[in-house]
JSON list of C-alpha atoms in Angstrom, two decimals:
[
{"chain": "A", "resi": 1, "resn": "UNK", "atom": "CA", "xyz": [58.84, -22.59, 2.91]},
{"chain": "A", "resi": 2, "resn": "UNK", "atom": "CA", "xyz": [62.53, -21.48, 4.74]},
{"chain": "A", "resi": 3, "resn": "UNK", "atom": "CA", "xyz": [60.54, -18.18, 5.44]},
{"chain": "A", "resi": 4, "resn": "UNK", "atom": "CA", "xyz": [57.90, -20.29, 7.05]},
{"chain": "A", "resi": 5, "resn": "UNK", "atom": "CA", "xyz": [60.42, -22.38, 8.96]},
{"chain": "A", "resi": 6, "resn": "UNK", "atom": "CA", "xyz": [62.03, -19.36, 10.10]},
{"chain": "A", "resi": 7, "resn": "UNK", "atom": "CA", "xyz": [58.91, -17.52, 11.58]},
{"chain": "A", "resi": 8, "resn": "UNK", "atom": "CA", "xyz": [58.16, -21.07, 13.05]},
{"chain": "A", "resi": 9, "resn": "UNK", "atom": "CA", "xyz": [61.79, -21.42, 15.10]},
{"chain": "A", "resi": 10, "resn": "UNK", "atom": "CA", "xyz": [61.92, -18.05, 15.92]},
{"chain": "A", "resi": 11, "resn": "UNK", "atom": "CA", "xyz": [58.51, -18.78, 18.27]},
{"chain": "A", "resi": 12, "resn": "UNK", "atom": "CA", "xyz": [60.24, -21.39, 19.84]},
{"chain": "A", "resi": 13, "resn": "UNK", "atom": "CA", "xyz": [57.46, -23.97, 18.12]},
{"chain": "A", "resi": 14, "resn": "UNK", "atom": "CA", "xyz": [58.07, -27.40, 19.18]},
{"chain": "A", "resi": 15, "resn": "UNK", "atom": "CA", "xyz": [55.12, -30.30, 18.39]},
{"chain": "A", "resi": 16, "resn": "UNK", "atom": "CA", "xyz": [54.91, -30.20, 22.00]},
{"chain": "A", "resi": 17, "resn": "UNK", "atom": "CA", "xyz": [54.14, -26.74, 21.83]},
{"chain": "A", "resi": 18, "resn": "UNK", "atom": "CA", "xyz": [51.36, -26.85, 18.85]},
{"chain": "A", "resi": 19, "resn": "UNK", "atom": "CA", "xyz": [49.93, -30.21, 20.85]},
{"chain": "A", "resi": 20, "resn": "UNK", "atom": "CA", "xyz": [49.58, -28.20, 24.06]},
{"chain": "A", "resi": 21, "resn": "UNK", "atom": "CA", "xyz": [48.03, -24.85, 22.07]},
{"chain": "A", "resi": 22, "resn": "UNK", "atom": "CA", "xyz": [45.84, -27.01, 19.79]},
{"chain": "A", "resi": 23, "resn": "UNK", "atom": "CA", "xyz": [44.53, -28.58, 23.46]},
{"chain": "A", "resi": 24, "resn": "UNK", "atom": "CA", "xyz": [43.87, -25.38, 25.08]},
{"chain": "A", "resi": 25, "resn": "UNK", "atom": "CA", "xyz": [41.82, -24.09, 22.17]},
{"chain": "A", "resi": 26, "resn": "UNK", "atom": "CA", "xyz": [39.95, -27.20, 22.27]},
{"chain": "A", "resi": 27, "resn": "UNK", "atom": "CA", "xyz": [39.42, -27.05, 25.75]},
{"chain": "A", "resi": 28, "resn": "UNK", "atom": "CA", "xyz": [38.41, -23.24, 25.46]},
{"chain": "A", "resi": 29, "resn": "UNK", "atom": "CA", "xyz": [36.26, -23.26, 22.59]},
{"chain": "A", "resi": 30, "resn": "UNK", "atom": "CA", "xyz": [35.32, -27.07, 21.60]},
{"chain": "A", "resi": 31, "resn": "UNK", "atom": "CA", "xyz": [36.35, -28.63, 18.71]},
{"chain": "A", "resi": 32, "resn": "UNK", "atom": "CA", "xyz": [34.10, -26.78, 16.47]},
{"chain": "A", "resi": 33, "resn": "UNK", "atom": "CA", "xyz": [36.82, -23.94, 16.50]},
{"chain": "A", "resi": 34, "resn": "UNK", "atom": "CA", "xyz": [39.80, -26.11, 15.93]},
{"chain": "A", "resi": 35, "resn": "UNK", "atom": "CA", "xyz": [41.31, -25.56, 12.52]},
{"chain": "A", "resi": 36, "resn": "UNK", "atom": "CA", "xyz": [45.12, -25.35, 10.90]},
{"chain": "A", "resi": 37, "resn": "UNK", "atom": "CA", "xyz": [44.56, -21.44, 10.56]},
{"chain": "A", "resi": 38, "resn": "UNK", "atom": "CA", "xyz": [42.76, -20.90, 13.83]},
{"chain": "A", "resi": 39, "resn": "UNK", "atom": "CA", "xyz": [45.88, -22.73, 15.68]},
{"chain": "A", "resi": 40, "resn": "UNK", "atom": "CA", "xyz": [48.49, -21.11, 13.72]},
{"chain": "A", "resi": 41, "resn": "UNK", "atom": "CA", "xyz": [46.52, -17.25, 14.97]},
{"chain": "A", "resi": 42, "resn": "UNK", "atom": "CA", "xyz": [46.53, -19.17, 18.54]},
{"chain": "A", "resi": 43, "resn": "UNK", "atom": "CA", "xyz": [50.55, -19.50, 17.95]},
{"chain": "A", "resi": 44, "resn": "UNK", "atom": "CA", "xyz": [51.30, -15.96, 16.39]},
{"chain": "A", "resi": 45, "resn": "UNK", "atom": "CA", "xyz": [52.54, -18.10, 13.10]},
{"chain": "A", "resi": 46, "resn": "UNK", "atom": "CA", "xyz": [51.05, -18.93, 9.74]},
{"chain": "A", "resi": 47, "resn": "UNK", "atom": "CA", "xyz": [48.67, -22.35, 9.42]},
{"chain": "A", "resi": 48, "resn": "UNK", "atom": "CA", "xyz": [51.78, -23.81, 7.36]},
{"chain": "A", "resi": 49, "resn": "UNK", "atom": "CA", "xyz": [54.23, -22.93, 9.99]},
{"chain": "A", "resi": 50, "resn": "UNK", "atom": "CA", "xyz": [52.46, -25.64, 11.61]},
{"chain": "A", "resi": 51, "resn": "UNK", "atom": "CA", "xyz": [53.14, -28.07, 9.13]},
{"chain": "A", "resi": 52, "resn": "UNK", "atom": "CA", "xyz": [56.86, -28.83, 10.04]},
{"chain": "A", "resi": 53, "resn": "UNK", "atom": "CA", "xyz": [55.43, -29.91, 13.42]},
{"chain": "A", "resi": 54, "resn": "UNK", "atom": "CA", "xyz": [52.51, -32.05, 12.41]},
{"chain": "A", "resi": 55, "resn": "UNK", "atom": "CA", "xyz": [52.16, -33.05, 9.24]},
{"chain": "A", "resi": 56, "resn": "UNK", "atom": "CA", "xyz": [48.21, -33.25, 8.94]},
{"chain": "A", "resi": 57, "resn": "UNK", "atom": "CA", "xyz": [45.09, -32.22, 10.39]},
{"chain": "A", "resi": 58, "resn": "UNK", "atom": "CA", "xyz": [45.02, -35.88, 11.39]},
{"chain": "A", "resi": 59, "resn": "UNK", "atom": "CA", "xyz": [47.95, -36.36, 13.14]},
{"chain": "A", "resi": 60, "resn": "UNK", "atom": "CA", "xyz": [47.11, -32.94, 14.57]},
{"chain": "A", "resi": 61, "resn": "UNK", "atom": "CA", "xyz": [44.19, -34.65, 16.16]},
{"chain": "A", "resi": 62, "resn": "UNK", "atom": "CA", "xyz": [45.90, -37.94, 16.95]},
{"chain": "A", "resi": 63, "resn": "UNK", "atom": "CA", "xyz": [48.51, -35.72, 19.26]},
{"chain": "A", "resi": 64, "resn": "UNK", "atom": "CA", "xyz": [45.73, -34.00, 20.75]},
{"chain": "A", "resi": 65, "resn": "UNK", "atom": "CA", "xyz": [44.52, -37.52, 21.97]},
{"chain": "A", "resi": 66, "resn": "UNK", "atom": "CA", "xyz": [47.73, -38.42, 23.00]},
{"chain": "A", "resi": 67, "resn": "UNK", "atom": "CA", "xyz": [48.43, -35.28, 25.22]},
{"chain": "A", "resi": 68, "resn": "UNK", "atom": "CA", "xyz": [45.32, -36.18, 27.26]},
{"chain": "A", "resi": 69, "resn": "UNK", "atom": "CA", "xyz": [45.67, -39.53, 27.91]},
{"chain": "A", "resi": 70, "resn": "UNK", "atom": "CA", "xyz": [49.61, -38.67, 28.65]},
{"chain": "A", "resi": 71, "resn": "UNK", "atom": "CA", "xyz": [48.31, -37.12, 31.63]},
{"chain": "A", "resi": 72, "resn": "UNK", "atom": "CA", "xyz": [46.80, -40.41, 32.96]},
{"chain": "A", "resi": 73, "resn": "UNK", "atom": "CA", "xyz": [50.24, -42.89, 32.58]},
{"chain": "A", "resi": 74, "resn": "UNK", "atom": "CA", "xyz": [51.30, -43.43, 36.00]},
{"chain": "A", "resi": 75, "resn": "UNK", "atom": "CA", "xyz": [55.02, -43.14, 36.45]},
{"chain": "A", "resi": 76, "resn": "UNK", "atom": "CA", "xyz": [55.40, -46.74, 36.29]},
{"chain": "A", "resi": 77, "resn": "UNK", "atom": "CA", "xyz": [53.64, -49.99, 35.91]},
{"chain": "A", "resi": 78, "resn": "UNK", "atom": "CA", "xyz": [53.70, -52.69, 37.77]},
{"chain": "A", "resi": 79, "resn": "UNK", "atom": "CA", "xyz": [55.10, -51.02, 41.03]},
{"chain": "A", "resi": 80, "resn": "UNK", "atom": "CA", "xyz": [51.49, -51.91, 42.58]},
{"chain": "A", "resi": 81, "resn": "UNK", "atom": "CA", "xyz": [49.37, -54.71, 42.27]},
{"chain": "A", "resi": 82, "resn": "UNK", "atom": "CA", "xyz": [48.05, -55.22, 39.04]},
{"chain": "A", "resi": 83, "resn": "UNK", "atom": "CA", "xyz": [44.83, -54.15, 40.25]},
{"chain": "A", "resi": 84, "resn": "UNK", "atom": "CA", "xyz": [46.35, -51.14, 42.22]},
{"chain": "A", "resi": 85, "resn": "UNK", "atom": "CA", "xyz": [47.69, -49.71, 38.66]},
{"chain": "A", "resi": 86, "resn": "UNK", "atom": "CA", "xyz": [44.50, -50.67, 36.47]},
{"chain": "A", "resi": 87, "resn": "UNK", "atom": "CA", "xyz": [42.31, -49.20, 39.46]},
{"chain": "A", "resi": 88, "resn": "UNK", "atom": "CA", "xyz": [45.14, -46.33, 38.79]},
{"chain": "A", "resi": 89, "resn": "UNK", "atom": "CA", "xyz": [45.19, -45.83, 35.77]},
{"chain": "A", "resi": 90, "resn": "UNK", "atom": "CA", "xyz": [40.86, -46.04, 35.51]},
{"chain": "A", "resi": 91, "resn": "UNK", "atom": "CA", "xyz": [40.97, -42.77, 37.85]},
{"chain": "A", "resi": 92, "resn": "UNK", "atom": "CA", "xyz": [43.58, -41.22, 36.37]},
{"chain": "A", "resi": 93, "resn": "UNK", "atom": "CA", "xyz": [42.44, -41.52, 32.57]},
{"chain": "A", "resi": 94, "resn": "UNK", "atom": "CA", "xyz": [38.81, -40.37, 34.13]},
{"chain": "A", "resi": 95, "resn": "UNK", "atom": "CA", "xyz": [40.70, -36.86, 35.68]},
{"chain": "A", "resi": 96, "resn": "UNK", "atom": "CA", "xyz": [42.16, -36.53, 32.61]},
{"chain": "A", "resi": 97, "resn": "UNK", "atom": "CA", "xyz": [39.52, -36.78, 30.60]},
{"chain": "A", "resi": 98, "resn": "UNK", "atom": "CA", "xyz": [37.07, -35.06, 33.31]},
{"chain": "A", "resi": 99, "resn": "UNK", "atom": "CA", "xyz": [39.55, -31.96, 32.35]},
{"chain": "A", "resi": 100, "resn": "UNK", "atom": "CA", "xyz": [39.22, -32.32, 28.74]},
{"chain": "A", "resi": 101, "resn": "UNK", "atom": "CA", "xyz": [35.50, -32.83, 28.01]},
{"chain": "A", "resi": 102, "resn": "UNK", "atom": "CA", "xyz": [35.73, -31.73, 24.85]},
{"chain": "A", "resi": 103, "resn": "UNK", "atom": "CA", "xyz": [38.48, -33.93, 23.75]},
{"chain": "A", "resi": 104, "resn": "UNK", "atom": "CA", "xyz": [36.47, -36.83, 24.67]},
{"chain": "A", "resi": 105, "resn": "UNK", "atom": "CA", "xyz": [34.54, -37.37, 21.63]},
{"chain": "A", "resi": 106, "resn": "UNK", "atom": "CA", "xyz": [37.80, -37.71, 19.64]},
{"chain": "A", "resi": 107, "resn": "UNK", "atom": "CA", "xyz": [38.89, -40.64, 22.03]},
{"chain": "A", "resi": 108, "resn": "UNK", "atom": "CA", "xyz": [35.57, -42.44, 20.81]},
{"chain": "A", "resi": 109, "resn": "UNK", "atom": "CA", "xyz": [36.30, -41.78, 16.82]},
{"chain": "A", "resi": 110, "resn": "UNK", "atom": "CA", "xyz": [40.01, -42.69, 16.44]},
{"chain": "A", "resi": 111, "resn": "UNK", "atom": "CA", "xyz": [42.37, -44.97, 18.12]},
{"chain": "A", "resi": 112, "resn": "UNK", "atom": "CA", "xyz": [45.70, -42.43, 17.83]},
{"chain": "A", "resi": 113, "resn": "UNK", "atom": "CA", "xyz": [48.18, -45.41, 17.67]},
{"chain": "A", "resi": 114, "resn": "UNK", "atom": "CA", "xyz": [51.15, -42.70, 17.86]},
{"chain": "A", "resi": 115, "resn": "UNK", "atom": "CA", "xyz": [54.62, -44.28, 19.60]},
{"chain": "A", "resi": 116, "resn": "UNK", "atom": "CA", "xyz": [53.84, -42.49, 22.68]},
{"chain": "A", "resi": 117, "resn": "UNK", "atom": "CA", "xyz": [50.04, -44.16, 23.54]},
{"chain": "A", "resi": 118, "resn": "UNK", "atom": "CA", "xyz": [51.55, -47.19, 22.03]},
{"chain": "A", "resi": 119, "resn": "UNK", "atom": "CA", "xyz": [54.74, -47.52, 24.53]},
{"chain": "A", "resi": 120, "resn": "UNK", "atom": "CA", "xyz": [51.58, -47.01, 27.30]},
{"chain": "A", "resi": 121, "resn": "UNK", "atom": "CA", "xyz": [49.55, -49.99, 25.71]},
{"chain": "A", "resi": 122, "resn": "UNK", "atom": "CA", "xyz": [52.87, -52.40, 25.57]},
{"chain": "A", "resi": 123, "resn": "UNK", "atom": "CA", "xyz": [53.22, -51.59, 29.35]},
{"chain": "A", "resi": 124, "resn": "UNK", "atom": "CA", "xyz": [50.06, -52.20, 30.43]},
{"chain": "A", "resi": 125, "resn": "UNK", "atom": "CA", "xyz": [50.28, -55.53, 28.90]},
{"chain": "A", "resi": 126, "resn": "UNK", "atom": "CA", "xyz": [53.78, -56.45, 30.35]},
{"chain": "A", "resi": 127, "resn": "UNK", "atom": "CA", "xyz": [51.91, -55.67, 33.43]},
{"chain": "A", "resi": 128, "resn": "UNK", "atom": "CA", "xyz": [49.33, -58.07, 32.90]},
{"chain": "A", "resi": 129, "resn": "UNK", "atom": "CA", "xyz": [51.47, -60.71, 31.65]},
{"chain": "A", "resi": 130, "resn": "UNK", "atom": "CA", "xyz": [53.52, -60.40, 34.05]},
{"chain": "A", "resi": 131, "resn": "UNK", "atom": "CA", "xyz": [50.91, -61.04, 36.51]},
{"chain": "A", "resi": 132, "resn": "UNK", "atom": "CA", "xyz": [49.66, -64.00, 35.18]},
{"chain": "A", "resi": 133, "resn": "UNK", "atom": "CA", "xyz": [47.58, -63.08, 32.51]},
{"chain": "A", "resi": 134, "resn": "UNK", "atom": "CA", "xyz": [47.73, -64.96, 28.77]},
{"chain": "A", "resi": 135, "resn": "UNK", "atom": "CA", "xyz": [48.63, -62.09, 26.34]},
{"chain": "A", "resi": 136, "resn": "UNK", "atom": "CA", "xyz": [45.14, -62.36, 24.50]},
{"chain": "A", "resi": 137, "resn": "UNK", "atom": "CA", "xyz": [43.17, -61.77, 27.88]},
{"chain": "A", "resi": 138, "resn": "UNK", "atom": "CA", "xyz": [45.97, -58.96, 28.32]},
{"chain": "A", "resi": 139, "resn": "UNK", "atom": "CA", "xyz": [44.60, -56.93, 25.15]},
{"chain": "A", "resi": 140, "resn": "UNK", "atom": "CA", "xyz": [40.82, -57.99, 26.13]},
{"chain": "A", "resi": 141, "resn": "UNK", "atom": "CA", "xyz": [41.37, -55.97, 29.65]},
{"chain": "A", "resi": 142, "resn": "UNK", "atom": "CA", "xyz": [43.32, -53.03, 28.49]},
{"chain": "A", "resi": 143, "resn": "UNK", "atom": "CA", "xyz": [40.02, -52.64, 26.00]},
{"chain": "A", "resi": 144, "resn": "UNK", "atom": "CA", "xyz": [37.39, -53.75, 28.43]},
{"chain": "A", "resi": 145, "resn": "UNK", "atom": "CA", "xyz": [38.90, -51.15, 30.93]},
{"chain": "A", "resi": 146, "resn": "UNK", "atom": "CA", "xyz": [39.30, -47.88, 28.25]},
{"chain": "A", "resi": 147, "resn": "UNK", "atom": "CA", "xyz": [36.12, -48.52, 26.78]},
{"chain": "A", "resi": 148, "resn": "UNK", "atom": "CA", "xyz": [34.48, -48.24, 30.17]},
{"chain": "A", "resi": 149, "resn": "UNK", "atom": "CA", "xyz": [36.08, -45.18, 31.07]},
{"chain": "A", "resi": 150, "resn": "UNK", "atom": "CA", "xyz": [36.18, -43.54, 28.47]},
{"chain": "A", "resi": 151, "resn": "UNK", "atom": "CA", "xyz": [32.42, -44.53, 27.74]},
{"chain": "A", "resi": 152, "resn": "UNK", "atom": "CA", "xyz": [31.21, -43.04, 31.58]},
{"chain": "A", "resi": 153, "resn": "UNK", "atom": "CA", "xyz": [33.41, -40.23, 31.08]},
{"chain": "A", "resi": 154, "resn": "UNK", "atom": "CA", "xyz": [31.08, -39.41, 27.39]},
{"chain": "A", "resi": 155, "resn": "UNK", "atom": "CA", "xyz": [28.36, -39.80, 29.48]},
{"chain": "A", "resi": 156, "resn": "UNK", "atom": "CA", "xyz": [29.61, -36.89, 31.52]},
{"chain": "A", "resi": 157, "resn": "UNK", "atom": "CA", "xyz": [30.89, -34.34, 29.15]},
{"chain": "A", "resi": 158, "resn": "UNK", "atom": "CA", "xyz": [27.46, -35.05, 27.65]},
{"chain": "A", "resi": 159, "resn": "UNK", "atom": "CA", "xyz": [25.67, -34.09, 30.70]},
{"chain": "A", "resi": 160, "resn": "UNK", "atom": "CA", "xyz": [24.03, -37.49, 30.71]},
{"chain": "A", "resi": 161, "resn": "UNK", "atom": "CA", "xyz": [22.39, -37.94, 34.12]},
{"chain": "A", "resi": 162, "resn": "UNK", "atom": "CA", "xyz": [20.38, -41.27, 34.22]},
{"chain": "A", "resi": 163, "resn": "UNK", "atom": "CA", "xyz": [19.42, -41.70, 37.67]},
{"chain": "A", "resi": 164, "resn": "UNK", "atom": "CA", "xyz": [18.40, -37.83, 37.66]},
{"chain": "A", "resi": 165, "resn": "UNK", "atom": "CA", "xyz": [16.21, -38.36, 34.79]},
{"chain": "A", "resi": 166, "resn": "UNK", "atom": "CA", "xyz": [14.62, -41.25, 35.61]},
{"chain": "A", "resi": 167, "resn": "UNK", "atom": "CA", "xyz": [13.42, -40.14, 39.40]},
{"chain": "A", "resi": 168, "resn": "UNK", "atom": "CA", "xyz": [11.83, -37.51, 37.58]},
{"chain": "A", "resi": 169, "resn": "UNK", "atom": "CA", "xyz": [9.22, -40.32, 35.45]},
{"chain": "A", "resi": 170, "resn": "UNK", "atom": "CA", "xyz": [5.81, -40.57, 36.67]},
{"chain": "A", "resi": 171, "resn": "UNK", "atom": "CA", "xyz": [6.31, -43.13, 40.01]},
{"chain": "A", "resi": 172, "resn": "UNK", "atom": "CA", "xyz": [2.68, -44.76, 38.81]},
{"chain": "A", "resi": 173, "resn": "UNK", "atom": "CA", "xyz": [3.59, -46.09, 35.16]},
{"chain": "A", "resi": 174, "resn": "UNK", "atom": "CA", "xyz": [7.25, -47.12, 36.47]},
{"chain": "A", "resi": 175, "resn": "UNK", "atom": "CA", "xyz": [7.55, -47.69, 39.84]},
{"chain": "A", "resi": 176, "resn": "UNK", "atom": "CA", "xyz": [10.92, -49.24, 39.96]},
{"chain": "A", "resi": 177, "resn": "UNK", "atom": "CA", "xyz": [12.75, -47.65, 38.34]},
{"chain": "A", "resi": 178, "resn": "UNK", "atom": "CA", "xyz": [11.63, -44.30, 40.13]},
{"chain": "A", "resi": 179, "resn": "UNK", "atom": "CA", "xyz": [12.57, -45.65, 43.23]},
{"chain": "A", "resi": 180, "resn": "UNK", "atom": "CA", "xyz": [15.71, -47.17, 41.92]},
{"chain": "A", "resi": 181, "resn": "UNK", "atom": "CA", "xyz": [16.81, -43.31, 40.77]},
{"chain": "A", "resi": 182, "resn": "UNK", "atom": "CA", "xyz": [15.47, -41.60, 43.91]},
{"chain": "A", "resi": 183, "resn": "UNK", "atom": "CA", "xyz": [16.91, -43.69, 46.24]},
{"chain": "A", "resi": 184, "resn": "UNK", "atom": "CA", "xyz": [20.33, -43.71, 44.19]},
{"chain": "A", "resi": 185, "resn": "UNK", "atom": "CA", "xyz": [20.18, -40.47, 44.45]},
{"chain": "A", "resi": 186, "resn": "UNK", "atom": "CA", "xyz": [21.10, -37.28, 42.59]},
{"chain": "A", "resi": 187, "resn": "UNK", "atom": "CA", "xyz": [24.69, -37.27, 41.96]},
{"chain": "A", "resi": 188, "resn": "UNK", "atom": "CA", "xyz": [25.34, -41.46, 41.48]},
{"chain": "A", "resi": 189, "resn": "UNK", "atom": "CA", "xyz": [28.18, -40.83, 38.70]},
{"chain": "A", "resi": 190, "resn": "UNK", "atom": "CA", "xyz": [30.88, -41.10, 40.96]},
{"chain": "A", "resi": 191, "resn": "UNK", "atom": "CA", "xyz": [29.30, -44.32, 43.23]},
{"chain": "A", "resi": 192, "resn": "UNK", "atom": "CA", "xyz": [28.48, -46.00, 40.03]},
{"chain": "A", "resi": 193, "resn": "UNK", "atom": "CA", "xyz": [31.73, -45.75, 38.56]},
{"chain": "A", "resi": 194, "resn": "UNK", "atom": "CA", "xyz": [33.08, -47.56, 41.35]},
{"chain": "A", "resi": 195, "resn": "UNK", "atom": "CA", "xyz": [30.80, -50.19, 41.91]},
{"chain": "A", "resi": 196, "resn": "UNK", "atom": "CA", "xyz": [31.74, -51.00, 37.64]},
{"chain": "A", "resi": 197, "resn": "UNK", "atom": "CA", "xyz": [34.89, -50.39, 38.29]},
{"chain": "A", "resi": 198, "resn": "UNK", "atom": "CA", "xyz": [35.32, -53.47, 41.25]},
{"chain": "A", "resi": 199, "resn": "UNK", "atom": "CA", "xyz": [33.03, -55.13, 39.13]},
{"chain": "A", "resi": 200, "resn": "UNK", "atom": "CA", "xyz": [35.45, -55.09, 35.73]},
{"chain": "A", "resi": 201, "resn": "UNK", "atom": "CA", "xyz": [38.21, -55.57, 37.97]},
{"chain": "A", "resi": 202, "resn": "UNK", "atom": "CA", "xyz": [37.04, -58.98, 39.89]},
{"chain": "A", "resi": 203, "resn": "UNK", "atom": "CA", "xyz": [35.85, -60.62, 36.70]},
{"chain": "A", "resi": 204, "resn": "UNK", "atom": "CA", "xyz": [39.24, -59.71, 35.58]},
{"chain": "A", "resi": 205, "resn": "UNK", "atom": "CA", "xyz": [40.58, -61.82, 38.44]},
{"chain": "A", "resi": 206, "resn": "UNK", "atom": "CA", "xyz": [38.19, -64.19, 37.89]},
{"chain": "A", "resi": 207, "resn": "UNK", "atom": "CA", "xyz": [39.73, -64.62, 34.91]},
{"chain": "A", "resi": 208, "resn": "UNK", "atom": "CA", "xyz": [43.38, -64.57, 35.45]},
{"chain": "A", "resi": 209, "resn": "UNK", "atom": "CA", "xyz": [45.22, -68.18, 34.24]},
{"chain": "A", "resi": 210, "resn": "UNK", "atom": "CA", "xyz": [42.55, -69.25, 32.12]},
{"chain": "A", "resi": 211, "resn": "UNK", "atom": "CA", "xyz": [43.46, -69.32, 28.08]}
]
């Protein structure tokens, strides 16, 4: 084990550093080729090298989800309006996420409650509190609003493409909905996560004051 501690420091391995690699492999290859071995041959170290930086597979993975939505957290919030920073945060968590595509299915199978995504999550609800939300209605948005983006932005690594789909159906057995998709148009995502996102947004100020 010293041996393998030694070969670790003398790569300069931080958990930052294994996070970061373990992301670019991901992002590379998809998260079929992600494994302890794999990472450490990414690193120029042996798997358990990697072991003094994260101690499982698991919280291997829960990093990984935490690097990504790292690069979402606006430097601070409640500098804006509370709907400046949610609106924010919604396009920034979308980039992120946009960038990662293959990191998004991991997002929709854990929650990664590490101290970092955590301090983000007790922010965001100061935030809201702050601004004159009760604290449950605080937790309902911060959920209402992830959910949502991270649900459009599964929709897109997937290469889900509703609207493109559906003006394809035959226009006689459903009308509607053909000309719903055509005149939408081919390349909706981005209009239509707008038009949810002022949507979510005003029932959330709808909402603000009531218990």
């Amino acid at each position: 084990m010293a041996a393998n501690r030694a070969r670790g420091q003398r790569a300069g391995l931080t958990r930052q550093t294994v996070l970061e690699a373990a992301v670019r492999l991901v992002d590379r290859e998809g998260m079929k080729a992600l494994s302890m071995r794999r990472l450490g041959a990414e690193l120029g170290v042996e798997a358990m090298t990697l072991y003094h930086h994260v101690p499982s597979k698991s919280a291997l993975l829960d990093g990984m989800i935490e690097q990504v939505v790292a690069e979402a957290v606006p430097p601070e919030f409640g500098a804006a309006t509370w709907r400046e920073d949610l609106r924010a945060y919604a396009h920034a968590l979308m980039a992120a996420l946009a960038a990662h595509p293959h990191a998004v299915p991991l997002l929709l199978s854990r929650p990664a409650l590490t101290p970092r995504n955590l301090r983000t999550m007790d922010a965001v609800v100061r935030m809201l509190h702050e601004a004159g939300f009760p604290l449950p209605r605080t937790l309902d948005i911060l959920y209402s609003l992830t959910g949502f983006v991270v649900g459009h932005a599964a929709g897109q690594a997937g290469g889900v493409d509703g609207a493109g789909s559906l003006a394809s159906l035959d226009p006689d057995a459903y009308p509607m909905l053909v000309r719903a998709a055509r005149a939408a148009g081919g390349d909706a995502g981005e209009a239509r996560f707008e038009y949810a996102l002022d949507a979510l947004l005003s029932g959330f100020e709808a909402s603000r004051g009531r218990t």
